[in-house]
mmCIF file of C-alpha atoms in Angstrom:
data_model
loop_
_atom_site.group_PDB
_atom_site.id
_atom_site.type_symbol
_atom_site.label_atom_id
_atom_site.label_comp_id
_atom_site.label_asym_id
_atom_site.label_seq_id
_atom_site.Cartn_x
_atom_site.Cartn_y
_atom_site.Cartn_z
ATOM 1 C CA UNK A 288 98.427 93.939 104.115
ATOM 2 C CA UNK A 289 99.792 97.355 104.993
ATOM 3 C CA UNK A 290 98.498 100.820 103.710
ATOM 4 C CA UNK A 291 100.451 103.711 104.172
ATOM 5 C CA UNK A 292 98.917 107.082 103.447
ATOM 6 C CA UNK A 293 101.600 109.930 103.592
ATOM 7 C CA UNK A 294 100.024 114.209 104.303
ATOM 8 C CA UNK A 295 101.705 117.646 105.105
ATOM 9 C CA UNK A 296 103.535 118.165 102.110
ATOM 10 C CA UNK A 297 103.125 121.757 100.459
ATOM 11 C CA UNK A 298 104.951 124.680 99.058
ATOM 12 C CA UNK A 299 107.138 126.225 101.360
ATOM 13 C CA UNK A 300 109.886 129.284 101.348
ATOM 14 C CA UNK A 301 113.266 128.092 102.147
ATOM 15 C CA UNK A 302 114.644 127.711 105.101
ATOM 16 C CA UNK A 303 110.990 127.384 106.305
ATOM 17 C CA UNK A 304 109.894 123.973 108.162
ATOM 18 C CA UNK A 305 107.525 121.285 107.281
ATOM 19 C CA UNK A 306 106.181 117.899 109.065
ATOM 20 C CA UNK A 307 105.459 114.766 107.391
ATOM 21 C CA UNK A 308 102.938 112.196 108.465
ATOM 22 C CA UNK A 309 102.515 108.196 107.634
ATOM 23 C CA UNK A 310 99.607 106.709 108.737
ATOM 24 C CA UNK A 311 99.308 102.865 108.372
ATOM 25 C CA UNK A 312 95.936 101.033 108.299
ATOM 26 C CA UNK A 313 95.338 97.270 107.703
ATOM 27 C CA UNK A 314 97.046 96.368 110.486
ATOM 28 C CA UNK A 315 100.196 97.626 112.982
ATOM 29 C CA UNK A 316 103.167 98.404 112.336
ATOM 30 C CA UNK A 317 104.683 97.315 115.555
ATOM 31 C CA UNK A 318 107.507 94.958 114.264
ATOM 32 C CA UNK A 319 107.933 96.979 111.192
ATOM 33 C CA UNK A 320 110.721 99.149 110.324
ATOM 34 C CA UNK A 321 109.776 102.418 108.293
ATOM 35 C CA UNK A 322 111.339 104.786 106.148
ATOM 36 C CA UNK A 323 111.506 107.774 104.110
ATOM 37 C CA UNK A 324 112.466 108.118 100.367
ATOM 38 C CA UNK A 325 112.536 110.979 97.887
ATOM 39 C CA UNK A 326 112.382 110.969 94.220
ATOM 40 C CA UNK A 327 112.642 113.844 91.844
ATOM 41 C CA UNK A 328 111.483 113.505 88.188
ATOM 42 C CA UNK A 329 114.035 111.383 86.275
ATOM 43 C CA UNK A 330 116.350 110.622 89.152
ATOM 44 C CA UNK A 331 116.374 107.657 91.145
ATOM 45 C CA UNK A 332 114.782 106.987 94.878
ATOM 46 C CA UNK A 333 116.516 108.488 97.008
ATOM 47 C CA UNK A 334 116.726 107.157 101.034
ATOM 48 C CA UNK A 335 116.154 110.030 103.718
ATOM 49 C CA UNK A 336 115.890 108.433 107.097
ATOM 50 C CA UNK A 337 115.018 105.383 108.707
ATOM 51 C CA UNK A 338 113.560 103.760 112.281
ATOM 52 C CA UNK A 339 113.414 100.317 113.502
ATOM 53 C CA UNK A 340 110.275 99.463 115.142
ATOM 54 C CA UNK A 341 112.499 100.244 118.901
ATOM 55 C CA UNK A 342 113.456 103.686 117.738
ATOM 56 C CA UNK A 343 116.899 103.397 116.319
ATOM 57 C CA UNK A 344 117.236 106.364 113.734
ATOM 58 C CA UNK A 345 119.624 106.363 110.313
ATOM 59 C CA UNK A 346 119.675 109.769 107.933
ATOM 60 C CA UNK A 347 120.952 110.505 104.820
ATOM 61 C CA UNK A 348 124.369 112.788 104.783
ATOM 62 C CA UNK A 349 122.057 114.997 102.987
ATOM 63 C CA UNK A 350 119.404 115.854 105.438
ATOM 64 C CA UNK A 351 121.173 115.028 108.805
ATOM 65 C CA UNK A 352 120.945 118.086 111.470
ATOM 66 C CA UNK A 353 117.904 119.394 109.751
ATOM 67 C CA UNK A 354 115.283 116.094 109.397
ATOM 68 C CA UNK A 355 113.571 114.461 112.165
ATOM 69 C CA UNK A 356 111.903 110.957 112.253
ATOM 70 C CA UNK A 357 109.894 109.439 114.798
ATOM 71 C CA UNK A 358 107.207 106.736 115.393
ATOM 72 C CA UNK A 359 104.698 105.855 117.568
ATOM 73 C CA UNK A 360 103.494 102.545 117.483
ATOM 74 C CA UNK A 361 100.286 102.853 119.226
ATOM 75 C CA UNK A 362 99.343 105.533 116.542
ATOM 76 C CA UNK A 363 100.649 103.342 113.683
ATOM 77 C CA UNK A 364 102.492 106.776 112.188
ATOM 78 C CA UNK A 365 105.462 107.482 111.494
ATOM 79 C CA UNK A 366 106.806 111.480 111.751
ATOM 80 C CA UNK A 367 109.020 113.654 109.632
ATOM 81 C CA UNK A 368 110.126 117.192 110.779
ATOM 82 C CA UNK A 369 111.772 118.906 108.371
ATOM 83 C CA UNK A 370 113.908 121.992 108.920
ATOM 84 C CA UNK A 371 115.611 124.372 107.255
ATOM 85 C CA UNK A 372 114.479 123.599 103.845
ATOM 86 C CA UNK A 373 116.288 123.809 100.831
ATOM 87 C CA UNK A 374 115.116 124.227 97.338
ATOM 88 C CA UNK A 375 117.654 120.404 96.263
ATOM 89 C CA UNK A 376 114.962 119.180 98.849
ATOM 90 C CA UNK A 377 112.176 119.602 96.564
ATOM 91 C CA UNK A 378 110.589 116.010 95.939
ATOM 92 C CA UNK A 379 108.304 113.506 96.137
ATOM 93 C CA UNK A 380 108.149 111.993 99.717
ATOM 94 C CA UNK A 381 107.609 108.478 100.170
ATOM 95 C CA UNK A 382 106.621 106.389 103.264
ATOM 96 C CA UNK A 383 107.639 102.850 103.049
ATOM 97 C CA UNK A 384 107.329 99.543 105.546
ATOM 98 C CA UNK A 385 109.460 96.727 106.137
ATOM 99 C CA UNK A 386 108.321 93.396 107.482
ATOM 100 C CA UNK A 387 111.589 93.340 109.979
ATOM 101 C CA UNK A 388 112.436 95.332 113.014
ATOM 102 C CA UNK A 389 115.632 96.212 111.309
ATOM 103 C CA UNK A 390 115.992 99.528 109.209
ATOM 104 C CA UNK A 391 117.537 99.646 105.498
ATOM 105 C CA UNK A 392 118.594 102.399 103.153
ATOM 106 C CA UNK A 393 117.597 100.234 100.178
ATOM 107 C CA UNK A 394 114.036 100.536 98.891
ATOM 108 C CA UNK A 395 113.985 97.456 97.302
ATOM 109 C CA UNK A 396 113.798 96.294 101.174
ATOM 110 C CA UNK A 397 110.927 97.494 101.751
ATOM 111 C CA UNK A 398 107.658 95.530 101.368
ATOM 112 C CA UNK A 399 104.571 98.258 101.435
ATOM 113 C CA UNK A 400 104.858 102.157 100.179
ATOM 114 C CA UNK A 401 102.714 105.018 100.093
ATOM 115 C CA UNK A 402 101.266 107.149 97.202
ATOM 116 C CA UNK A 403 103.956 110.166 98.012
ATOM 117 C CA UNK A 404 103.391 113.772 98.990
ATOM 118 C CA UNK A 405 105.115 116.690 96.857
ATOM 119 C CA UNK A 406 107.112 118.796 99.046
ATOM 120 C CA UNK A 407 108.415 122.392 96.863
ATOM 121 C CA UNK A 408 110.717 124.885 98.655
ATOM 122 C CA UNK A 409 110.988 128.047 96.746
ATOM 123 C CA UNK A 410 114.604 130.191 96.485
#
């Protein structure tokens, strides 16, 4: 089993900057493709970005140019820099797992998730 804890959420001005960590416990997460998902009160999950356990990268339209994901594998945790906020990126932020070295934008692909971490940009 997999736990993923997610931190560095917070309230921030926008256009201000924020980075999100994943740790994983339990076991690695070499092997395992990771994610990050968004969901705002009554709206679906939304995918943000992606990386296979090798370091290919995927972002959502929304957030590309300004969002940053990374990895490292000896750490077991998985990065989010986020730039240039915007108060439409006000969410929960979810860290998720996959049990394949291969990244998808569909939630329901991934196997483990963390609790989430509120991230508010104010206007």
């Amino acid at each position: 089993q997999v736990q993923l804890v997610e931190s560095g959420g917070g309230l921030v001005q926008a256009g201000g900057s924020l980075r999100l960590s994943c740790a994983a416990s339990g076991r690695t997460f070499g092997n395992y493709a990771m994610g990050w998902f968004r969901q705002v009160p009554g709206n679906e999950r939304e995918f943000v970005s992606a990386i296979t356990w090798s370091g290919s990268i995927l972002y959502a339209d929304s957030v590309k140019g300004r969002f940053t994901i990374s990895r490292d594998n000896a750490k077991n945790t998985v990065y989010m820099q986020m730039n240039s906020l915007k108060p439409s990126d006000t969410a929960v932020y979810y860290c998720a797992a996959r049990r394949s070295r291969l990244y998808s934008t569909n939630g329901r692909d991934y196997d483990y998730w963390g609790q989430g971490t509120q991230v508010t940009v104010s206007s």
